[in-house]
Amino acid sequence: MGQSGSASQKTAFFAFKSSVCRHPVEILSSRRTLTRCPPRKCSTDLCALDISNCQSCLQSRFQQYNAKSHFFASLARVPRDRSLISVSASDTKDFHVVEKEALLLFKGSISKDPRGVLSSWTLSGYSSSPCTGGWRGIGCDSTGRIVSLDLDACNLTGQINPSLSNLTFLSPLNLSINSFSGPIPPQLGRLSFLSSLDFKWNALIDNIPPELGNCTSLVWLDLSHNQLNGTLPPSLGQLSYLYMLQLHDLPSLTGPIPHQLGNLTNLTYLYLGSNSLTGSIPPEFGNLYMLKELYLMLNHLNDNRLSGSIPSQLTQLTSLSFLNLSDNQLSGPIPTGDQFDSFSNGSYLGNKGLCGHPLSVKCNDHRLSWDTTEYAYGGKLTAKGDVYSYGIVLLEMLTRKRPTDDAFTGTSMTLWVQSTFRMNWISTNKRCPGDIAACERTKASQEIVG
């Protein structure tokens, strides 16, 4: 059974390889940074010659292919009964005109098309109709409505024209791996039937439009590897059917992770790495019961500035098979139980304040003293607390005691220092400072013991 399954998977992989190698493909390098294969078309034979270099590339694409298969299966959960929309014959004619004009306006915003991909988009002769004239990248339904636009890896340069919002029945929209610049048109939020939006690997700027939260049929959203800035819009929490969310490698993306993302109960893959996000991991992520992969690390929610502790609610994610929180500023104990017991220390590297399994740092380790004393002083991490805790660290070195030492049972290092200082001061100066009554009691007890 195992051999049969392995053989069928190998057959599927090579079939997929044959398909992929007819087009430029993207690869994941050893540093997990998405790059592209050599910029040329390659035949199956040529790709076979390059298999030593492109094996990881093809495996990565195959994994994405499998994920997309699950994605298309998940579309069945999204209600989109277009038959409820009544369309007369005259309306249909108008729709055809509007959609054709929308595509031509989009073409007009393209400044470079070196491969002539859009040369078929013309009003002359047989090709005057997007659906029957063979317009490249266009998909239509039986009524002649445009339902898909796929111009992946076409080497296009230009801007995304807001006219695409007039393709009201559009479902997949893929403009990835091109050189589109400018902002993402907020008008795309009108596309209520949009199921997949893929703009990765472009040069898009400005913020992620909050209006995308109105595309409530979205199952797949990928805006990674762009120059987007601003913050994550909380409105993305309205995308209740979302299966895949990729917003990684956006270095200018700042601010906290909206707790509203915890409403995405169908979310299975979440990639937020290589951004400049701040704040803590929302405890509401514990509601993402379908989540299998959570990247908050160097390449998928790492290299951020996330702080605070790892929410214990994440242990409720029993489907989680991959976790990466590395290279942040997380602190405190790592949650235990269920799938968290299976994650390696690679999931947490670069967080100097974390402790517990699987790290070698125990949660009562001496190195955690600065954090304990800083919180004890001000109740939160502050510059003032840093100065105070530095003095406590020096004191620990002199006394060879930890904040969790048995000597502090029933008290704390702060109170212990005050008590010790008071007794030494009395012994040296033979008189009481500060609170006379309290000091006199201390002095009396010292004399009795003496």
GROMACS .gro file of N, CA and C in nm, residues 239-396:
model
  474
  239LEU      N    1  -1.329   3.766   0.617
  239LEU     CA    2  -1.317   3.667   0.509
  239LEU      C    3  -1.332   3.527   0.567
  240SER      N    4  -1.452   3.492   0.603
  240SER     CA    5  -1.477   3.371   0.681
  240SER      C    6  -1.448   3.242   0.606
  241TYR      N    7  -1.439   3.246   0.472
  241TYR     CA    8  -1.409   3.126   0.395
  241TYR      C    9  -1.261   3.113   0.362
  242LEU      N   10  -1.179   3.204   0.410
  242LEU     CA   11  -1.038   3.207   0.372
  242LEU      C   12  -0.967   3.078   0.415
  243TYR      N   13  -0.897   3.019   0.319
  243TYR     CA   14  -0.824   2.894   0.340
  243TYR      C   15  -0.673   2.919   0.348
  244MET      N   16  -0.624   3.010   0.264
  244MET     CA   17  -0.482   3.042   0.259
  244MET      C   18  -0.464   3.193   0.265
  245LEU      N   19  -0.380   3.240   0.357
  245LEU     CA   20  -0.348   3.383   0.368
  245LEU      C   21  -0.197   3.399   0.368
  246GLN      N   22  -0.144   3.459   0.261
  246GLN     CA   23   0.000   3.481   0.250
  246GLN      C   24   0.027   3.630   0.238
  247LEU      N   25   0.081   3.686   0.346
  247LEU     CA   26   0.117   3.827   0.350
  247LEU      C   27   0.259   3.838   0.406
  248HIS      N   28   0.350   3.761   0.349
  248HIS     CA   29   0.488   3.760   0.398
  248HIS      C   30   0.581   3.837   0.305
  249ASP      N   31   0.701   3.864   0.354
  249ASP     CA   32   0.802   3.939   0.278
  249ASP      C   33   0.749   4.074   0.233
  250LEU      N   34   0.690   4.145   0.328
  250LEU     CA   35   0.645   4.283   0.308
  250LEU      C   36   0.715   4.367   0.415
  251PRO      N   37   0.842   4.403   0.394
  251PRO     CA   38   0.924   4.463   0.500
  251PRO      C   39   0.868   4.590   0.560
  252SER      N   40   0.783   4.662   0.486
  252SER     CA   41   0.729   4.788   0.537
  252SER      C   42   0.592   4.770   0.603
  253LEU      N   43   0.547   4.647   0.616
  253LEU     CA   44   0.419   4.621   0.682
  253LEU      C   45   0.441   4.624   0.833
  254THR      N   46   0.374   4.715   0.902
  254THR     CA   47   0.400   4.740   1.044
  254THR      C   48   0.272   4.720   1.126
  255GLY      N   49   0.285   4.748   1.255
  255GLY     CA   50   0.170   4.745   1.343
  255GLY      C   51   0.139   4.606   1.395
  256PRO      N   52   0.034   4.594   1.474
  256PRO     CA   53  -0.001   4.467   1.537
  256PRO      C   54  -0.075   4.373   1.442
  257ILE      N   55  -0.082   4.248   1.481
  257ILE     CA   56  -0.166   4.151   1.410
  257ILE      C   57  -0.308   4.168   1.461
  258PRO      N   58  -0.404   4.201   1.375
  258PRO     CA   59  -0.541   4.224   1.424
  258PRO      C   60  -0.599   4.098   1.487
  259HIS      N   61  -0.660   4.115   1.603
  259HIS     CA   62  -0.720   3.999   1.670
  259HIS      C   63  -0.836   3.944   1.589
  260GLN      N   64  -0.890   4.026   1.495
  260GLN     CA   65  -1.002   3.981   1.412
  260GLN      C   66  -0.963   3.863   1.323
  261LEU      N   67  -0.833   3.842   1.298
  261LEU     CA   68  -0.793   3.726   1.218
  261LEU      C   69  -0.830   3.596   1.288
  262GLY      N   70  -0.855   3.603   1.416
  262GLY     CA   71  -0.901   3.485   1.489
  262GLY      C   72  -1.040   3.440   1.449
  263ASN      N   73  -1.111   3.521   1.368
  263ASN     CA   74  -1.244   3.483   1.319
  263ASN      C   75  -1.237   3.393   1.197
  264LEU      N   76  -1.118   3.374   1.141
  264LEU     CA   77  -1.104   3.298   1.016
  264LEU      C   78  -1.098   3.149   1.046
  265THR      N   79  -1.209   3.092   1.083
  265THR     CA   80  -1.212   2.954   1.133
  265THR      C   81  -1.186   2.850   1.025
  266ASN      N   82  -1.187   2.888   0.897
  266ASN     CA   83  -1.152   2.794   0.790
  266ASN      C   84  -1.007   2.807   0.746
  267LEU      N   85  -0.933   2.900   0.808
  267LEU     CA   86  -0.795   2.925   0.768
  267LEU      C   87  -0.708   2.802   0.799
  268THR      N   88  -0.634   2.758   0.698
  268THR     CA   89  -0.550   2.640   0.711
  268THR      C   90  -0.401   2.673   0.704
  269TYR      N   91  -0.366   2.776   0.627
  269TYR     CA   92  -0.227   2.817   0.612
  269TYR      C   93  -0.217   2.968   0.634
  270LEU      N   94  -0.130   3.008   0.727
  270LEU     CA   95  -0.112   3.150   0.758
  270LEU      C   96   0.036   3.184   0.754
  271TYR      N   97   0.072   3.273   0.663
  271TYR     CA   98   0.212   3.313   0.643
  271TYR      C   99   0.222   3.464   0.661
  272LEU      N  100   0.291   3.508   0.766
  272LEU     CA  101   0.307   3.651   0.795
  272LEU      C  102   0.452   3.686   0.823
  273GLY      N  103   0.547   3.613   0.767
  273GLY     CA  104   0.687   3.632   0.799
  273GLY      C  105   0.756   3.742   0.722
  274SER      N  106   0.875   3.778   0.771
  274SER     CA  107   0.960   3.881   0.709
  274SER      C  108   0.886   4.011   0.689
  275ASN      N  109   0.814   4.053   0.791
  275ASN     CA  110   0.749   4.183   0.793
  275ASN      C  111   0.811   4.265   0.906
  276SER      N  112   0.745   4.372   0.945
  276SER     CA  113   0.791   4.452   1.059
  276SER      C  114   0.677   4.464   1.160
  277LEU      N  115   0.607   4.355   1.181
  277LEU     CA  116   0.493   4.354   1.271
  277LEU      C  117   0.538   4.367   1.416
  278THR      N  118   0.455   4.426   1.498
  278THR     CA  119   0.486   4.446   1.639
  278THR      C  120   0.370   4.394   1.724
  279GLY      N  121   0.387   4.403   1.855
  279GLY     CA  122   0.280   4.359   1.944
  279GLY      C  123   0.291   4.210   1.972
  280SER      N  124   0.185   4.154   2.022
  280SER     CA  125   0.184   4.014   2.063
  280SER      C  126   0.103   3.928   1.967
  281ILE      N  127   0.117   3.798   1.982
  281ILE     CA  128   0.036   3.704   1.905
  281ILE      C  129  -0.104   3.702   1.965
  282PRO      N  130  -0.207   3.730   1.889
  282PRO     CA  131  -0.343   3.737   1.946
  282PRO      C  132  -0.386   3.602   2.005
  283PRO      N  133  -0.435   3.602   2.128
  283PRO     CA  134  -0.489   3.477   2.185
  283PRO      C  135  -0.603   3.420   2.102
  284GLU      N  136  -0.669   3.508   2.024
  284GLU     CA  137  -0.781   3.462   1.939
  284GLU      C  138  -0.735   3.362   1.833
  285PHE      N  139  -0.604   3.352   1.810
  285PHE     CA  140  -0.555   3.252   1.715
  285PHE      C  141  -0.589   3.111   1.763
  286GLY      N  142  -0.621   3.098   1.889
  286GLY     CA  143  -0.665   2.969   1.941
  286GLY      C  144  -0.795   2.922   1.881
  287ASN      N  145  -0.868   3.011   1.811
  287ASN     CA  146  -0.994   2.974   1.745
  287ASN      C  147  -0.973   2.918   1.605
  288LEU      N  148  -0.849   2.921   1.556
  288LEU     CA  149  -0.822   2.876   1.418
  288LEU      C  150  -0.803   2.725   1.416
  289TYR      N  151  -0.909   2.652   1.439
  289TYR     CA  152  -0.902   2.508   1.459
  289TYR      C  153  -0.856   2.432   1.334
  290MET      N  154  -0.870   2.492   1.216
  290MET     CA  155  -0.830   2.425   1.092
  290MET      C  156  -0.683   2.448   1.058
  291LEU      N  157  -0.615   2.535   1.134
  291LEU     CA  158  -0.480   2.578   1.099
  291LEU      C  159  -0.381   2.461   1.103
  292LYS      N  160  -0.308   2.446   0.992
  292LYS     CA  161  -0.205   2.342   0.983
  292LYS      C  162  -0.064   2.402   0.987
  293GLU      N  163  -0.047   2.519   0.929
  293GLU     CA  164   0.085   2.582   0.926
  293GLU      C  165   0.074   2.727   0.968
  294LEU      N  166   0.156   2.765   1.066
  294LEU     CA  167   0.159   2.902   1.117
  294LEU      C  168   0.303   2.952   1.111
  295TYR      N  169   0.327   3.049   1.025
  295TYR     CA  170   0.461   3.105   1.007
  295TYR      C  171   0.462   3.248   1.062
  296LEU      N  172   0.533   3.267   1.172
  296LEU     CA  173   0.552   3.400   1.231
  296LEU      C  174   0.701   3.419   1.253
  297MET      N  175   0.779   3.383   1.154
  297MET     CA  176   0.923   3.368   1.169
  297MET      C  177   1.002   3.448   1.069
  298LEU      N  178   1.127   3.407   1.045
  298LEU     CA  179   1.219   3.477   0.956
  298LEU      C  180   1.166   3.486   0.814
  299ASN      N  181   1.101   3.383   0.765
  299ASN     CA  182   1.046   3.390   0.630
  299ASN      C  183   0.895   3.376   0.628
  300HIS      N  184   0.832   3.352   0.738
  300HIS     CA  185   0.687   3.346   0.741
  300HIS      C  186   0.635   3.388   0.879
  301LEU      N  187   0.647   3.506   0.920
  301LEU     CA  188   0.613   3.574   1.046
  301LEU      C  189   0.730   3.563   1.141
  302ASN      N  190   0.846   3.564   1.081
  302ASN     CA  191   0.966   3.577   1.160
  302ASN      C  192   1.031   3.706   1.118
  303ASP      N  193   1.143   3.734   1.177
  303ASP     CA  194   1.212   3.859   1.146
  303ASP      C  195   1.120   3.976   1.176
  304ASN      N  196   1.019   3.954   1.257
  304ASN     CA  197   0.931   4.062   1.298
  304ASN      C  198   0.978   4.114   1.433
  305ARG      N  199   0.892   4.192   1.497
  305ARG     CA  200   0.925   4.243   1.629
  305ARG      C  201   0.814   4.203   1.727
  306LEU      N  202   0.759   4.086   1.706
  306LEU     CA  203   0.652   4.040   1.794
  306LEU      C  204   0.707   4.017   1.934
  307SER      N  205   0.630   4.056   2.034
  307SER     CA  206   0.675   4.045   2.172
  307SER      C  207   0.566   3.977   2.254
  308GLY      N  208   0.591   3.970   2.385
  308GLY     CA  209   0.494   3.905   2.473
  308GLY      C  210   0.515   3.755   2.475
  309SER      N  211   0.420   3.685   2.530
  309SER     CA  212   0.430   3.540   2.544
  309SER      C  213   0.356   3.468   2.431
  310ILE      N  214   0.381   3.339   2.418
  310ILE     CA  215   0.307   3.256   2.323
  310ILE      C  216   0.175   3.219   2.389
  311PRO      N  217   0.062   3.258   2.331
  311PRO     CA  218  -0.067   3.231   2.396
  311PRO      C  219  -0.090   3.082   2.418
  312SER      N  220  -0.130   3.046   2.538
  312SER     CA  221  -0.158   2.905   2.566
  312SER      C  222  -0.273   2.852   2.482
  313GLN      N  223  -0.357   2.944   2.431
  313GLN     CA  224  -0.471   2.902   2.348
  313GLN      C  225  -0.427   2.831   2.221
  314LEU      N  226  -0.301   2.851   2.180
  314LEU     CA  227  -0.254   2.786   2.057
  314LEU      C  228  -0.247   2.634   2.072
  315THR      N  229  -0.245   2.585   2.195
  315THR     CA  230  -0.244   2.440   2.215
  315THR      C  231  -0.376   2.377   2.172
  316GLN      N  232  -0.479   2.459   2.149
  316GLN     CA  233  -0.607   2.407   2.102
  316GLN      C  234  -0.605   2.375   1.953
  317LEU      N  235  -0.500   2.417   1.883
  317LEU     CA  236  -0.491   2.396   1.739
  317LEU      C  237  -0.437   2.256   1.712
  318THR      N  238  -0.521   2.157   1.726
  318THR     CA  239  -0.477   2.017   1.717
  318THR      C  240  -0.438   1.976   1.575
  319SER      N  241  -0.475   2.056   1.474
  319SER     CA  242  -0.436   2.025   1.336
  319SER      C  243  -0.301   2.085   1.299
  320LEU      N  244  -0.246   2.167   1.387
  320LEU     CA  245  -0.122   2.239   1.357
  320LEU      C  246  -0.006   2.140   1.344
  321SER      N  247   0.057   2.138   1.227
  321SER     CA  248   0.168   2.046   1.203
  321SER      C  249   0.301   2.119   1.185
  322PHE      N  250   0.296   2.250   1.161
  322PHE     CA  251   0.420   2.326   1.144
  322PHE      C  252   0.405   2.461   1.210
  323LEU      N  253   0.504   2.497   1.291
  323LEU     CA  254   0.502   2.625   1.363
  323LEU      C  255   0.641   2.687   1.357
  324ASN      N  256   0.647   2.814   1.319
  324ASN     CA  257   0.775   2.884   1.322
  324ASN      C  258   0.753   3.025   1.374
  325LEU      N  259   0.805   3.050   1.493
  325LEU     CA  260   0.794   3.181   1.559
  325LEU      C  261   0.932   3.244   1.576
  326SER      N  262   1.030   3.197   1.501
  326SER     CA  263   1.168   3.237   1.524
  326SER      C  264   1.194   3.383   1.493
  327ASP      N  265   1.303   3.433   1.552
  327ASP     CA  266   1.353   3.568   1.527
  327ASP      C  267   1.250   3.676   1.557
  328ASN      N  268   1.188   3.667   1.672
  328ASN     CA  269   1.102   3.772   1.723
  328ASN      C  270   1.155   3.813   1.860
  329GLN      N  271   1.070   3.871   1.941
  329GLN     CA  272   1.109   3.912   2.076
  329GLN      C  273   1.013   3.851   2.178
  330LEU      N  274   0.977   3.727   2.155
  330LEU     CA  275   0.883   3.658   2.244
  330LEU      C  276   0.954   3.618   2.373
  331SER      N  277   0.877   3.606   2.480
  331SER     CA  278   0.934   3.572   2.609
  331SER      C  279   0.837   3.483   2.686
  332GLY      N  280   0.887   3.427   2.796
  332GLY     CA  281   0.802   3.344   2.881
  332GLY      C  282   0.808   3.197   2.844
  333PRO      N  283   0.731   3.115   2.914
  333PRO     CA  284   0.734   2.971   2.889
  333PRO      C  285   0.665   2.932   2.759
  334ILE      N  286   0.719   2.831   2.694
  334ILE     CA  287   0.657   2.775   2.573
  334ILE      C  288   0.543   2.683   2.617
  335PRO      N  289   0.423   2.698   2.560
  335PRO     CA  290   0.311   2.611   2.599
  335PRO      C  291   0.346   2.464   2.575
  336THR      N  292   0.287   2.379   2.653
  336THR     CA  293   0.310   2.235   2.641
  336THR      C  294   0.179   2.162   2.619
  337GLY      N  295   0.192   2.040   2.571
  337GLY     CA  296   0.074   1.957   2.549
  337GLY      C  297   0.039   1.945   2.402
  338ASP      N  298  -0.022   1.829   2.368
  338ASP     CA  299  -0.067   1.801   2.231
  338ASP      C  300   0.046   1.823   2.132
  339GLN      N  301   0.017   1.892   2.021
  339GLN     CA  302   0.115   1.903   1.914
  339GLN      C  303   0.235   1.988   1.952
  340PHE      N  304   0.224   2.072   2.056
  340PHE     CA  305   0.337   2.156   2.096
  340PHE      C  306   0.454   2.071   2.147
  341ASP      N  307   0.425   1.951   2.193
  341ASP     CA  308   0.531   1.863   2.240
  341ASP      C  309   0.613   1.806   2.125
  342SER      N  310   0.564   1.821   2.001
  342SER     CA  311   0.634   1.765   1.886
  342SER      C  312   0.719   1.866   1.811
  343PHE      N  313   0.706   1.995   1.841
  343PHE     CA  314   0.781   2.097   1.769
  343PHE      C  315   0.925   2.102   1.819
  344SER      N  316   1.019   2.123   1.727
  344SER     CA  317   1.161   2.128   1.763
  344SER      C  318   1.200   2.269   1.805
  345ASN      N  319   1.322   2.282   1.855
  345ASN     CA  320   1.368   2.414   1.898
  345ASN      C  321   1.381   2.511   1.782
  346GLY      N  322   1.386   2.461   1.658
  346GLY     CA  323   1.391   2.548   1.542
  346GLY      C  324   1.268   2.636   1.528
  347SER      N  325   1.158   2.597   1.591
  347SER     CA  326   1.036   2.677   1.586
  347SER      C  327   1.047   2.804   1.668
  348TYR      N  328   1.147   2.810   1.758
  348TYR     CA  329   1.153   2.921   1.854
  348TYR      C  330   1.286   2.995   1.854
  349LEU      N  331   1.378   2.960   1.766
  349LEU     CA  332   1.510   3.021   1.768
  349LEU      C  333   1.503   3.172   1.752
  350GLY      N  334   1.596   3.242   1.818
  350GLY     CA  335   1.603   3.386   1.805
  350GLY      C  336   1.511   3.463   1.897
  351ASN      N  337   1.446   3.393   1.991
  351ASN     CA  338   1.364   3.458   2.094
  351ASN      C  339   1.433   3.436   2.228
  352LYS      N  340   1.516   3.531   2.269
  352LYS     CA  341   1.602   3.512   2.386
  352LYS      C  342   1.525   3.499   2.516
  353GLY      N  343   1.398   3.543   2.517
  353GLY     CA  344   1.323   3.539   2.641
  353GLY      C  345   1.240   3.414   2.661
  354LEU      N  346   1.239   3.322   2.562
  354LEU     CA  347   1.158   3.201   2.575
  354LEU      C  348   1.231   3.096   2.658
  355CYS      N  349   1.154   3.011   2.722
  355CYS     CA  350   1.211   2.904   2.803
  355CYS      C  351   1.119   2.783   2.799
  356GLY      N  352   1.172   2.670   2.842
  356GLY     CA  353   1.093   2.548   2.846
  356GLY      C  354   1.115   2.460   2.725
  357HIS      N  355   1.057   2.341   2.728
  357HIS     CA  356   1.070   2.243   2.620
  357HIS      C  357   1.023   2.304   2.488
  358PRO      N  358   1.100   2.282   2.379
  358PRO     CA  359   1.217   2.195   2.363
  358PRO      C  360   1.351   2.266   2.381
  359LEU      N  361   1.351   2.392   2.427
  359LEU     CA  362   1.474   2.466   2.445
  359LEU      C  363   1.551   2.413   2.565
  360SER      N  364   1.681   2.436   2.565
  360SER     CA  365   1.763   2.392   2.678
  360SER      C  366   1.748   2.485   2.798
  361VAL      N  367   1.691   2.603   2.775
  361VAL     CA  368   1.673   2.701   2.883
  361VAL      C  369   1.551   2.664   2.966
  362LYS      N  370   1.572   2.638   3.093
  362LYS     CA  371   1.460   2.608   3.182
  362LYS      C  372   1.399   2.739   3.233
  363CYS      N  373   1.272   2.731   3.266
  363CYS     CA  374   1.201   2.854   3.302
  363CYS      C  375   1.241   2.909   3.438
  364ASN      N  376   1.319   2.835   3.518
  364ASN     CA  377   1.371   2.891   3.643
  364ASN      C  378   1.520   2.919   3.631
  365ASP      N  379   1.567   2.927   3.505
  365ASP     CA  380   1.708   2.955   3.479
  365ASP      C  381   1.743   3.096   3.525
  366HIS      N  382   1.869   3.113   3.566
  366HIS     CA  383   1.917   3.243   3.615
  366HIS      C  384   1.904   3.352   3.510
  367ARG      N  385   1.911   3.316   3.381
  367ARG     CA  386   1.910   3.417   3.275
  367ARG      C  387   1.777   3.489   3.266
  368LEU      N  388   1.673   3.437   3.330
  368LEU     CA  389   1.543   3.502   3.324
  368LEU      C  390   1.528   3.609   3.431
  369SER      N  391   1.632   3.631   3.513
  369SER     CA  392   1.617   3.720   3.628
  369SER      C  393   1.588   3.863   3.589
  370TRP      N  394   1.647   3.909   3.475
  370TRP     CA  395   1.624   4.049   3.437
  370TRP      C  396   1.478   4.074   3.411
  371ASP      N  397   1.412   3.976   3.348
  371ASP     CA  398   1.271   3.994   3.315
  371ASP      C  399   1.186   3.996   3.442
  372THR      N  400   1.219   3.904   3.535
  372THR     CA  401   1.143   3.896   3.659
  372THR      C  402   1.154   4.024   3.739
  373THR      N  403   1.278   4.074   3.754
  373THR     CA  404   1.297   4.193   3.836
  373THR      C  405   1.240   4.317   3.770
  374GLU      N  406   1.245   4.322   3.638
  374GLU     CA  407   1.192   4.439   3.570
  374GLU      C  408   1.041   4.447   3.588
  375TYR      N  409   0.974   4.332   3.575
  375TYR     CA  410   0.829   4.330   3.597
  375TYR      C  411   0.798   4.363   3.743
  376ALA      N  412   0.883   4.313   3.835
  376ALA     CA  413   0.858   4.337   3.977
  376ALA      C  414   0.864   4.485   4.010
  377TYR      N  415   0.949   4.558   3.936
  377TYR     CA  416   0.965   4.699   3.967
  377TYR      C  417   0.850   4.783   3.914
  378GLY      N  418   0.818   4.768   3.787
  378GLY     CA  419   0.719   4.858   3.728
  378GLY      C  420   0.595   4.792   3.676
  379GLY      N  421   0.589   4.659   3.674
  379GLY     CA  422   0.471   4.591   3.623
  379GLY      C  423   0.471   4.578   3.472
  380LYS      N  424   0.568   4.639   3.404
  380LYS     CA  425   0.577   4.628   3.259
  380LYS      C  426   0.721   4.658   3.217
  381LEU      N  427   0.753   4.623   3.093
  381LEU     CA  428   0.888   4.645   3.043
  381LEU      C  429   0.907   4.792   3.009
  382THR      N  430   1.003   4.858   3.079
  382THR     CA  431   1.029   5.000   3.056
  382THR      C  432   1.179   5.024   3.063
  383ALA      N  433   1.221   5.141   3.014
  383ALA     CA  434   1.362   5.179   3.025
  383ALA      C  435   1.403   5.193   3.172
  384LYS      N  436   1.311   5.246   3.253
  384LYS     CA  437   1.337   5.261   3.397
  384LYS      C  438   1.359   5.125   3.461
  385GLY      N  439   1.277   5.029   3.419
  385GLY     CA  440   1.292   4.894   3.471
  385GLY      C  441   1.423   4.831   3.428
  386ASP      N  442   1.469   4.865   3.306
  386ASP     CA  443   1.596   4.812   3.259
  386ASP      C  444   1.710   4.854   3.351
  387VAL      N  445   1.711   4.983   3.391
  387VAL     CA  446   1.815   5.034   3.480
  387VAL      C  447   1.808   4.961   3.614
  388TYR      N  448   1.687   4.946   3.665
  388TYR     CA  449   1.669   4.879   3.794
  388TYR      C  450   1.716   4.734   3.786
  389SER      N  451   1.673   4.665   3.678
  389SER     CA  452   1.706   4.523   3.668
  389SER      C  453   1.857   4.502   3.649
  390TYR      N  454   1.924   4.600   3.587
  390TYR     CA  455   2.069   4.588   3.573
  390TYR      C  456   2.136   4.583   3.710
  391GLY      N  457   2.088   4.666   3.800
  391GLY     CA  458   2.142   4.664   3.936
  391GLY      C  459   2.114   4.532   4.005
  392ILE      N  460   1.996   4.476   3.981
  392ILE     CA  461   1.962   4.347   4.043
  392ILE      C  462   2.052   4.236   3.988
  393VAL      N  463   2.081   4.241   3.857
  393VAL     CA  464   2.169   4.140   3.799
  393VAL      C  465   2.306   4.146   3.865
  394LEU      N  466   2.358   4.268   3.887
  394LEU     CA  467   2.486   4.282   3.956
  394LEU      C  468   2.478   4.225   4.097
  395LEU      N  469   2.365   4.250   4.163
  395LEU     CA  470   2.347   4.199   4.298
  395LEU      C  471   2.345   4.046   4.298
  396GLU      N  472   2.280   3.988   4.196
  396GLU     CA  473   2.278   3.842   4.187
  396GLU      C  474   2.419   3.787   4.173
   0.00000   0.00000   0.00000
